[in-house]
Amino acid sequence: MLSGRSVRCLRKIKRAQKLTTLGSCPKLNTRKFSRASLILPIYIPAFLLATGGGIVSPTLSIYVKSFELSYTLTTVVLAVGVLGNIPAGILVERLGRKPSMLFGLVMIGLATVGMGAATNFLQLIGAQLVGGIGNALWMLARHAYMTDVIPIANRGRAIALFGGVNRMGTFVGQFFSIFLGVNLRLPFFIYAGIVMLNLFLCFFFIPKTHRTRSETTDKKIPYLKHLLQISRQHARLLATAGVGQVCVQTLRRGCHIIIPLYADEVVGLTTQQVRSVVMVSSAVDMSMFPIAGFMMDRFGRRYATVPGICLFATGMVLMPFTGTFTALLLAAILMRLGNGIASGTMMTLGADLAPHEGTGEFLGLWRLTGDFGGSAGPVIVGNLADLFGLSYSGFALGGIGYLAVGIFLWLVPETLQRE
């Protein structure tokens, strides 16, 4: 006969096992949480790095294209960063969250200077490879840190706010980029300076939260073998939710590439007008994150994902029918409105699904799927543009977006856990 205390313990164990099936960690996720505790270690560094990226992004594809490359080679340069995700996942678990973030920032700074000083195709590729590894370390360590410290019931708002902060930083950077004139190299050196400032802040304000494997995990298992075990255990999730994320990131990254190229080479806008289109649409994007967070935590993750991506894809399909500054601006606003509604959805879903054992490895695989889509976006834009023109690239990206809508609507289970 079990005592009342034993019955209560058994109930807690069963509840913990239920949560663990979706990757939640009850030990980490039941304590009191305040989003204010993320301001210095997460939100401010994210804002600064996004500001630097916003200064570079409006003319990045135009800058690479200025090396007299084809659309395909231009987009290959922009897509090679995906190669850093698997080693990044291993390093985050081995080094810890903070060292991984700092090391990633150093690599991003070096790569940014390399991009600004590049004189040929090989130097561009090399800089992008280094930057891709650094960015993977930075992003994955931040994602793992937030998975560790944010309870599952608060993740929607907290990670949507993170997405909103990134969008605010991007907007600020794009606003200042308007005043940089026609110099396409200067933004990279400004970005490098911001990265160094960020490195200083992160060194002092990010706490060490290295989480080793639990005692139930055989420490003699090599990291690569452990990574393969994680991939086999979660193959079904990676084959459904992962493919959906591939489609979403393909659409998102393709949008960043195609809008400046379409504005510059099809509509014939000036550099300042291109930056204005990107900046105004980004302002709409960044204003949506409170709605995204509320919808994810109140109704469920898919209630933000499905309508947001549907609007995004519709704006992309409409873009090839534009031929003026105003029409292109309206299509871009619709795209970024949908992207804003889906703010933080992919990171939240990954955090929900991540297992307690091997969080870093799982998130490395999760980020790999996303970055595969991020790399596919530029490649699709480049290949179709070389063969048929930029308009067909827009139609293809829109179709991929609608495919993502179907996957998240019918194949991916809702991960929001309710009491």
Tab-separated table of C-alpha atoms in Angstrom:
chain	number	residue	atom	x	y	z
A	1	MET	CA	0.000	0.000	0.000
A	2	LEU	CA	1.511	3.273	-1.089
A	3	SER	CA	1.489	6.280	1.197
A	4	GLY	CA	-0.028	9.586	0.107
A	5	ARG	CA	3.440	11.026	-0.361
A	6	SER	CA	4.470	8.115	-2.606
A	7	VAL	CA	1.360	8.573	-4.755
A	8	ARG	CA	2.137	12.252	-5.204
A	9	CYS	CA	5.714	11.428	-6.202
A	10	LEU	CA	4.493	8.913	-8.778
A	11	ARG	CA	2.149	11.510	-10.234
A	12	LYS	CA	5.016	13.983	-10.547
A	13	ILE	CA	7.161	11.358	-12.286
A	14	LYS	CA	4.392	10.565	-14.768
A	15	ARG	CA	3.851	14.255	-15.482
A	16	ALA	CA	7.611	14.724	-16.013
A	17	GLN	CA	7.693	11.774	-18.431
A	18	LYS	CA	4.782	13.251	-20.391
A	19	LEU	CA	6.522	16.594	-20.730
A	20	THR	CA	9.809	14.952	-21.674
A	21	THR	CA	8.213	13.366	-24.759
A	22	LEU	CA	8.123	16.825	-26.300
A	23	GLY	CA	11.625	17.708	-25.165
A	24	SER	CA	10.703	19.702	-22.075
A	25	CYS	CA	12.833	19.539	-18.967
A	26	PRO	CA	10.659	19.772	-15.833
A	27	LYS	CA	13.591	20.459	-13.567
A	28	LEU	CA	14.467	23.556	-15.539
A	29	ASN	CA	10.958	24.573	-16.514
A	30	THR	CA	9.047	24.711	-13.221
A	31	ARG	CA	10.910	27.472	-11.476
A	32	LYS	CA	9.925	31.085	-11.374
A	33	PHE	CA	10.868	32.939	-14.533
A	34	SER	CA	11.126	36.611	-15.494
A	35	ARG	CA	11.812	37.866	-19.013
A	36	ALA	CA	13.740	40.753	-17.436
A	37	SER	CA	16.481	38.242	-16.564
A	38	LEU	CA	17.180	37.877	-20.308
A	39	ILE	CA	17.721	41.580	-21.026
A	40	LEU	CA	21.489	41.739	-20.518
A	41	PRO	CA	22.538	38.224	-21.549
A	42	ILE	CA	20.197	37.802	-24.541
A	43	TYR	CA	18.086	40.740	-25.695
A	44	ILE	CA	20.674	43.545	-25.788
A	45	PRO	CA	23.361	41.421	-27.533
A	46	ALA	CA	20.711	40.242	-30.012
A	47	PHE	CA	19.688	43.851	-30.714
A	48	LEU	CA	23.260	44.982	-31.326
A	49	LEU	CA	24.169	42.099	-33.612
A	50	ALA	CA	20.931	42.511	-35.557
A	51	THR	CA	21.692	46.224	-35.950
A	52	GLY	CA	24.999	45.369	-37.574
A	53	GLY	CA	23.340	42.805	-39.789
A	54	GLY	CA	20.687	45.362	-40.738
A	55	ILE	CA	23.361	47.774	-41.892
A	56	VAL	CA	24.816	45.117	-44.209
A	57	SER	CA	21.740	43.212	-45.410
A	58	PRO	CA	20.035	45.726	-47.771
A	59	THR	CA	22.971	45.754	-50.181
A	60	LEU	CA	24.685	42.426	-49.389
A	61	SER	CA	23.412	40.615	-52.479
A	62	ILE	CA	24.133	43.689	-54.622
A	63	TYR	CA	27.686	43.828	-53.200
A	64	VAL	CA	28.378	40.170	-54.004
A	65	LYS	CA	26.847	40.578	-57.465
A	66	SER	CA	29.210	43.544	-58.067
A	67	PHE	CA	32.103	41.052	-58.358
A	68	GLU	CA	30.680	40.288	-61.838
A	69	LEU	CA	29.276	36.929	-60.740
A	70	SER	CA	26.246	35.153	-62.151
A	71	TYR	CA	23.084	34.921	-60.072
A	72	THR	CA	23.971	31.317	-59.250
A	73	LEU	CA	27.492	32.109	-57.977
A	74	THR	CA	26.166	35.148	-56.120
A	75	THR	CA	23.707	33.005	-54.219
A	76	VAL	CA	26.282	30.250	-53.626
A	77	VAL	CA	28.418	32.815	-51.778
A	78	LEU	CA	25.416	33.734	-49.648
A	79	ALA	CA	24.533	30.101	-48.928
A	80	VAL	CA	27.773	28.417	-47.818
A	81	GLY	CA	27.388	29.246	-44.122
A	82	VAL	CA	25.244	26.160	-43.496
A	83	LEU	CA	28.356	23.971	-43.123
A	84	GLY	CA	29.027	25.081	-39.543
A	85	ASN	CA	25.976	23.667	-37.775
A	86	ILE	CA	26.991	20.107	-36.885
A	87	PRO	CA	30.364	21.036	-35.299
A	88	ALA	CA	28.608	23.951	-33.603
A	89	GLY	CA	26.123	21.599	-31.942
A	90	ILE	CA	28.954	19.469	-30.562
A	91	LEU	CA	30.968	22.480	-29.357
A	92	VAL	CA	28.021	24.041	-27.534
A	93	GLU	CA	27.587	20.903	-25.410
A	94	ARG	CA	31.320	20.481	-24.856
A	95	LEU	CA	32.418	24.098	-24.299
A	96	GLY	CA	29.276	25.457	-22.695
A	97	ARG	CA	26.875	28.205	-23.721
A	98	LYS	CA	28.948	31.299	-22.909
A	99	PRO	CA	32.305	30.214	-24.429
A	100	SER	CA	30.465	29.149	-27.580
A	101	MET	CA	28.786	32.546	-27.889
A	102	LEU	CA	32.070	34.403	-27.397
A	103	PHE	CA	33.971	32.227	-29.843
A	104	GLY	CA	31.168	32.634	-32.363
A	105	LEU	CA	31.302	36.424	-32.072
A	106	VAL	CA	35.062	36.443	-32.691
A	107	MET	CA	34.562	34.422	-35.874
A	108	ILE	CA	31.717	36.676	-37.035
A	109	GLY	CA	33.895	39.759	-36.539
A	110	LEU	CA	36.803	38.282	-38.511
A	111	ALA	CA	34.509	37.121	-41.300
A	112	THR	CA	32.844	40.531	-41.571
A	113	VAL	CA	36.178	42.284	-41.977
A	114	GLY	CA	37.117	39.646	-44.559
A	115	MET	CA	33.945	40.306	-46.538
A	116	GLY	CA	34.560	44.047	-46.563
A	117	ALA	CA	38.162	43.621	-47.702
A	118	ALA	CA	37.544	40.821	-50.250
A	119	THR	CA	38.792	41.272	-53.794
A	120	ASN	CA	37.740	37.995	-55.444
A	121	PHE	CA	35.274	35.113	-55.351
A	122	LEU	CA	37.456	32.775	-53.241
A	123	GLN	CA	37.928	35.398	-50.541
A	124	LEU	CA	34.174	35.941	-50.404
A	125	ILE	CA	33.598	32.182	-50.024
A	126	GLY	CA	36.238	31.898	-47.285
A	127	ALA	CA	34.811	34.798	-45.307
A	128	GLN	CA	31.291	33.403	-45.583
A	129	LEU	CA	32.432	29.978	-44.388
A	130	VAL	CA	34.106	31.424	-41.296
A	131	GLY	CA	31.122	33.667	-40.650
A	132	GLY	CA	28.728	30.739	-41.078
A	133	ILE	CA	30.499	28.684	-38.425
A	134	GLY	CA	30.649	31.667	-36.080
A	135	ASN	CA	27.014	32.529	-36.619
A	136	ALA	CA	26.000	28.899	-36.037
A	137	LEU	CA	27.893	28.865	-32.733
A	138	TRP	CA	26.369	32.166	-31.643
A	139	MET	CA	22.799	31.308	-32.624
A	140	LEU	CA	22.857	27.730	-31.354
A	141	ALA	CA	24.379	28.659	-27.983
A	142	ARG	CA	21.753	31.375	-27.500
A	143	HIS	CA	18.986	28.949	-28.462
A	144	ALA	CA	20.295	26.279	-26.064
A	145	TYR	CA	20.634	28.874	-23.270
A	146	MET	CA	17.039	30.001	-23.722
A	147	THR	CA	15.860	26.384	-23.835
A	148	ASP	CA	17.629	25.810	-20.507
A	149	VAL	CA	16.213	28.798	-18.641
A	150	ILE	CA	12.759	29.538	-20.136
A	151	PRO	CA	9.805	27.412	-18.920
A	152	ILE	CA	7.760	25.894	-21.724
A	153	ALA	CA	4.630	27.871	-20.763
A	154	ASN	CA	6.530	31.159	-21.231
A	155	ARG	CA	8.573	30.315	-24.316
A	156	GLY	CA	6.164	31.741	-26.871
A	157	ARG	CA	6.277	35.295	-25.512
A	158	ALA	CA	9.944	35.182	-24.462
A	159	ILE	CA	11.217	33.881	-27.808
A	160	ALA	CA	8.798	36.054	-29.794
A	161	LEU	CA	10.231	39.031	-27.893
A	162	PHE	CA	13.672	37.762	-28.866
A	163	GLY	CA	12.536	37.697	-32.492
A	164	GLY	CA	11.080	41.183	-32.076
A	165	VAL	CA	14.319	42.517	-30.618
A	166	ASN	CA	16.193	41.078	-33.601
A	167	ARG	CA	13.748	42.765	-35.954
A	168	MET	CA	14.087	46.078	-34.104
A	169	GLY	CA	17.852	45.887	-34.410
A	170	THR	CA	17.579	45.027	-38.094
A	171	PHE	CA	15.272	47.997	-38.637
A	172	VAL	CA	17.636	50.384	-36.841
A	173	GLY	CA	20.546	49.111	-38.934
A	174	GLN	CA	18.590	49.438	-42.164
A	175	PHE	CA	17.547	52.972	-41.213
A	176	PHE	CA	21.151	54.054	-40.689
A	177	SER	CA	22.236	52.290	-43.883
A	178	ILE	CA	20.241	54.877	-45.866
A	179	PHE	CA	22.815	57.519	-44.858
A	180	LEU	CA	25.868	55.498	-45.937
A	181	GLY	CA	25.704	56.559	-49.574
A	182	VAL	CA	26.749	54.226	-52.392
A	183	ASN	CA	29.814	52.722	-50.663
A	184	LEU	CA	29.073	48.981	-50.510
A	185	ARG	CA	32.120	48.045	-48.378
A	186	LEU	CA	31.678	50.497	-45.497
A	187	PRO	CA	28.719	48.631	-43.896
A	188	PHE	CA	30.906	45.581	-43.230
A	189	PHE	CA	33.445	47.528	-41.183
A	190	ILE	CA	30.712	49.223	-39.167
A	191	TYR	CA	29.240	45.793	-38.506
A	192	ALA	CA	32.636	44.495	-37.338
A	193	GLY	CA	32.876	47.343	-34.811
A	194	ILE	CA	29.428	46.472	-33.443
A	195	VAL	CA	30.470	42.825	-33.121
A	196	MET	CA	33.464	43.835	-30.998
A	197	LEU	CA	31.213	45.902	-28.721
A	198	ASN	CA	28.890	42.927	-28.433
A	199	LEU	CA	31.801	40.666	-27.532
A	200	PHE	CA	32.696	42.979	-24.630
A	201	LEU	CA	29.120	43.034	-23.292
A	202	CYS	CA	28.628	39.281	-23.576
A	203	PHE	CA	31.866	38.577	-21.733
A	204	PHE	CA	30.635	40.438	-18.649
A	205	PHE	CA	26.878	39.813	-18.644
A	206	ILE	CA	26.236	36.269	-19.874
A	207	PRO	CA	26.327	33.793	-16.950
A	208	LYS	CA	27.951	30.410	-17.354
A	209	THR	CA	25.237	27.801	-17.772
A	210	HIS	CA	27.151	24.820	-19.162
A	211	ARG	CA	24.910	21.792	-18.784
A	212	THR	CA	26.680	18.477	-19.043
A	213	ARG	CA	25.075	15.210	-19.976
A	214	SER	CA	23.178	13.586	-17.135
A	215	GLU	CA	24.396	10.574	-15.220
A	216	THR	CA	22.077	8.366	-17.258
A	217	THR	CA	24.063	9.084	-20.396
A	218	ASP	CA	27.142	6.980	-21.047
A	219	LYS	CA	29.983	9.477	-20.991
A	220	LYS	CA	32.150	7.066	-22.991
A	221	ILE	CA	29.914	7.467	-26.049
A	222	PRO	CA	31.685	9.729	-28.603
A	223	TYR	CA	29.885	12.933	-29.455
A	224	LEU	CA	29.439	11.942	-33.094
A	225	LYS	CA	27.848	8.631	-32.098
A	226	HIS	CA	25.654	10.452	-29.595
A	227	LEU	CA	24.641	12.861	-32.358
A	228	LEU	CA	23.628	9.928	-34.566
A	229	GLN	CA	21.614	8.481	-31.697
A	230	ILE	CA	19.775	11.774	-31.256
A	231	SER	CA	19.047	11.944	-34.984
A	232	ARG	CA	17.653	8.373	-35.018
A	233	GLN	CA	15.554	8.898	-31.904
A	234	HIS	CA	13.950	12.025	-33.353
A	235	ALA	CA	13.933	11.070	-37.026
A	236	ARG	CA	10.154	11.428	-37.319
A	237	LEU	CA	10.164	14.947	-35.870
A	238	LEU	CA	13.029	15.998	-38.118
A	239	ALA	CA	11.217	14.502	-41.119
A	240	THR	CA	8.042	16.512	-40.481
A	241	ALA	CA	8.679	19.605	-38.395
A	242	GLY	CA	12.232	19.755	-39.762
A	243	VAL	CA	11.051	19.740	-43.377
A	244	GLY	CA	8.500	22.408	-42.509
A	245	GLN	CA	11.276	24.529	-41.073
A	246	VAL	CA	13.343	23.982	-44.227
A	247	CYS	CA	10.479	25.450	-46.263
A	248	VAL	CA	10.029	28.416	-43.904
A	249	GLN	CA	13.726	29.295	-43.851
A	250	THR	CA	13.939	28.879	-47.635
A	251	LEU	CA	11.191	31.475	-47.967
A	252	ARG	CA	12.728	33.813	-45.386
A	253	ARG	CA	16.263	33.756	-46.748
A	254	GLY	CA	15.047	33.910	-50.314
A	255	CYS	CA	13.064	37.038	-49.425
A	256	HIS	CA	16.187	38.805	-48.135
A	257	ILE	CA	18.002	38.023	-51.374
A	258	ILE	CA	15.318	38.523	-53.997
A	259	ILE	CA	13.803	41.844	-52.909
A	260	PRO	CA	17.022	43.888	-53.301
A	261	LEU	CA	17.909	42.141	-56.571
A	262	TYR	CA	14.398	42.537	-57.998
A	263	ALA	CA	14.247	46.196	-56.930
A	264	ASP	CA	17.654	46.942	-58.421
A	265	GLU	CA	17.586	44.972	-61.683
A	266	VAL	CA	13.883	44.674	-62.608
A	267	VAL	CA	12.164	47.724	-61.149
A	268	GLY	CA	15.282	49.872	-61.553
A	269	LEU	CA	15.300	51.525	-58.121
A	270	THR	CA	18.261	53.454	-56.783
A	271	THR	CA	20.373	52.141	-53.888
A	272	GLN	CA	18.591	54.535	-51.511
A	273	GLN	CA	15.170	53.381	-52.713
A	274	VAL	CA	16.157	49.734	-52.291
A	275	ARG	CA	17.187	50.440	-48.718
A	276	SER	CA	13.915	52.318	-48.133
A	277	VAL	CA	11.803	49.357	-49.311
A	278	VAL	CA	13.719	47.014	-47.021
A	279	MET	CA	13.560	49.407	-44.056
A	280	VAL	CA	9.819	50.206	-44.246
A	281	SER	CA	8.817	46.556	-44.649
A	282	SER	CA	11.087	45.653	-41.732
A	283	ALA	CA	9.283	48.205	-39.566
A	284	VAL	CA	6.042	46.310	-40.166
A	285	ASP	CA	7.797	43.013	-39.450
A	286	MET	CA	9.200	44.094	-36.090
A	287	SER	CA	5.850	45.432	-34.843
A	288	MET	CA	4.175	42.012	-34.952
A	289	PHE	CA	6.150	40.094	-32.338
A	290	PRO	CA	3.800	40.861	-29.386
A	291	ILE	CA	0.940	39.357	-31.393
A	292	ALA	CA	3.074	36.340	-32.279
A	293	GLY	CA	4.034	35.699	-28.654
A	294	PHE	CA	0.468	36.087	-27.399
A	295	MET	CA	-0.906	33.715	-30.032
A	296	MET	CA	1.752	31.061	-29.361
A	297	ASP	CA	1.306	31.008	-25.579
A	298	ARG	CA	-2.464	31.555	-25.550
A	299	PHE	CA	-3.685	29.378	-28.434
A	300	GLY	CA	-0.726	27.302	-29.636
A	301	ARG	CA	2.360	27.463	-31.841
A	302	ARG	CA	0.562	26.673	-35.107
A	303	TYR	CA	-1.909	29.553	-34.624
A	304	ALA	CA	0.946	31.961	-35.296
A	305	THR	CA	2.879	29.805	-37.769
A	306	VAL	CA	0.149	28.914	-40.274
A	307	PRO	CA	-1.472	32.339	-40.921
A	308	GLY	CA	1.877	34.128	-40.783
A	309	ILE	CA	3.588	31.937	-43.381
A	310	CYS	CA	0.462	31.987	-45.567
A	311	LEU	CA	0.570	35.803	-45.737
A	312	PHE	CA	4.326	35.709	-46.344
A	313	ALA	CA	3.959	33.316	-49.282
A	314	THR	CA	1.120	35.365	-50.772
A	315	GLY	CA	3.241	38.525	-50.743
A	316	MET	CA	6.069	36.637	-52.450
A	317	VAL	CA	3.742	35.406	-55.217
A	318	LEU	CA	2.485	38.965	-55.765
A	319	MET	CA	5.970	40.484	-56.023
A	320	PRO	CA	6.611	39.479	-59.690
A	321	PHE	CA	3.524	41.482	-60.711
A	322	THR	CA	4.999	44.733	-59.360
A	323	GLY	CA	6.844	47.254	-61.486
A	324	THR	CA	6.994	50.431	-59.427
A	325	PHE	CA	8.433	51.523	-56.094
A	326	THR	CA	4.989	51.701	-54.454
A	327	ALA	CA	3.765	48.328	-55.714
A	328	LEU	CA	6.970	46.577	-54.680
A	329	LEU	CA	6.808	48.260	-51.285
A	330	LEU	CA	3.251	46.986	-50.716
A	331	ALA	CA	4.220	43.415	-51.660
A	332	ALA	CA	7.247	43.604	-49.369
A	333	ILE	CA	5.057	44.895	-46.520
A	334	LEU	CA	2.681	41.926	-46.932
A	335	MET	CA	5.624	39.528	-46.839
A	336	ARG	CA	7.083	41.055	-43.715
A	337	LEU	CA	3.670	41.301	-42.042
A	338	GLY	CA	3.342	37.533	-42.344
A	339	ASN	CA	6.912	36.968	-41.226
A	340	GLY	CA	6.289	39.148	-38.175
A	341	ILE	CA	3.190	37.177	-37.192
A	342	ALA	CA	5.344	34.028	-37.355
A	343	SER	CA	8.096	35.702	-35.297
A	344	GLY	CA	9.965	33.226	-33.100
A	345	THR	CA	7.848	30.242	-34.127
A	346	MET	CA	10.693	28.081	-35.417
A	347	MET	CA	12.917	28.712	-32.381
A	348	THR	CA	10.001	28.079	-30.009
A	349	LEU	CA	9.120	24.831	-31.762
A	350	GLY	CA	12.744	23.685	-31.643
A	351	ALA	CA	12.986	24.507	-27.930
A	352	ASP	CA	9.730	22.610	-27.242
A	353	LEU	CA	10.932	19.529	-29.097
A	354	ALA	CA	14.520	19.481	-27.772
A	355	PRO	CA	15.206	16.562	-25.377
A	356	HIS	CA	16.913	17.139	-22.052
A	357	GLU	CA	19.600	14.628	-23.022
A	358	GLY	CA	21.545	16.118	-25.913
A	359	THR	CA	19.879	19.515	-26.149
A	360	GLY	CA	22.831	20.989	-28.027
A	361	GLU	CA	23.062	18.114	-30.486
A	362	PHE	CA	19.314	18.173	-31.197
A	363	LEU	CA	19.301	21.956	-31.659
A	364	GLY	CA	22.336	21.588	-33.903
A	365	LEU	CA	20.319	19.237	-36.104
A	366	TRP	CA	17.313	21.553	-35.862
A	367	ARG	CA	19.394	24.524	-36.900
A	368	LEU	CA	20.983	22.439	-39.661
A	369	THR	CA	17.558	21.806	-41.168
A	370	GLY	CA	16.738	25.505	-40.922
A	371	ASP	CA	20.010	26.581	-42.433
A	372	PHE	CA	19.618	24.019	-45.190
A	373	GLY	CA	16.476	25.929	-46.080
A	374	GLY	CA	18.356	29.180	-45.591
A	375	SER	CA	20.905	27.991	-48.111
A	376	ALA	CA	18.304	26.572	-50.478
A	377	GLY	CA	16.553	29.938	-50.697
A	378	PRO	CA	19.462	31.787	-52.316
A	379	VAL	CA	20.288	28.832	-54.572
A	380	ILE	CA	16.699	28.615	-55.821
A	381	VAL	CA	16.627	32.352	-56.445
A	382	GLY	CA	19.944	32.249	-58.300
A	383	ASN	CA	19.344	29.202	-60.483
A	384	LEU	CA	15.821	30.160	-61.544
A	385	ALA	CA	16.879	33.767	-62.117
A	386	ASP	CA	19.701	32.660	-64.431
A	387	LEU	CA	17.365	30.314	-66.330
A	388	PHE	CA	14.061	32.178	-66.445
A	389	GLY	CA	14.340	35.502	-64.591
A	390	LEU	CA	13.767	36.768	-61.063
A	391	SER	CA	9.967	36.638	-61.396
A	392	TYR	CA	9.973	32.837	-61.555
A	393	SER	CA	12.124	32.754	-58.421
A	394	GLY	CA	9.348	34.641	-56.614
A	395	PHE	CA	6.702	32.140	-57.740
A	396	ALA	CA	8.866	29.208	-56.626
A	397	LEU	CA	9.504	30.700	-53.185
A	398	GLY	CA	5.795	31.398	-52.735
A	399	GLY	CA	4.962	27.792	-53.565
A	400	ILE	CA	7.484	26.558	-50.998
A	401	GLY	CA	5.827	28.808	-48.430
A	402	TYR	CA	2.416	27.277	-49.119
A	403	LEU	CA	3.980	23.814	-48.729
A	404	ALA	CA	5.194	24.847	-45.260
A	405	VAL	CA	1.655	25.938	-44.382
A	406	GLY	CA	0.353	22.472	-45.241
A	407	ILE	CA	3.057	20.711	-43.230
A	408	PHE	CA	2.481	22.714	-40.051
A	409	LEU	CA	-1.290	22.534	-40.436
A	410	TRP	CA	-1.619	18.755	-40.911
A	411	LEU	CA	1.623	16.961	-40.044
A	412	VAL	CA	3.214	18.713	-37.041
A	413	PRO	CA	1.565	18.232	-33.611
A	414	GLU	CA	0.872	21.174	-31.322
A	415	THR	CA	3.725	21.451	-28.783
A	416	LEU	CA	2.205	23.899	-26.289
A	417	GLN	CA	1.723	21.985	-23.040
A	418	ARG	CA	-1.204	23.033	-20.848
A	419	GLU	CA	-1.673	22.279	-17.160
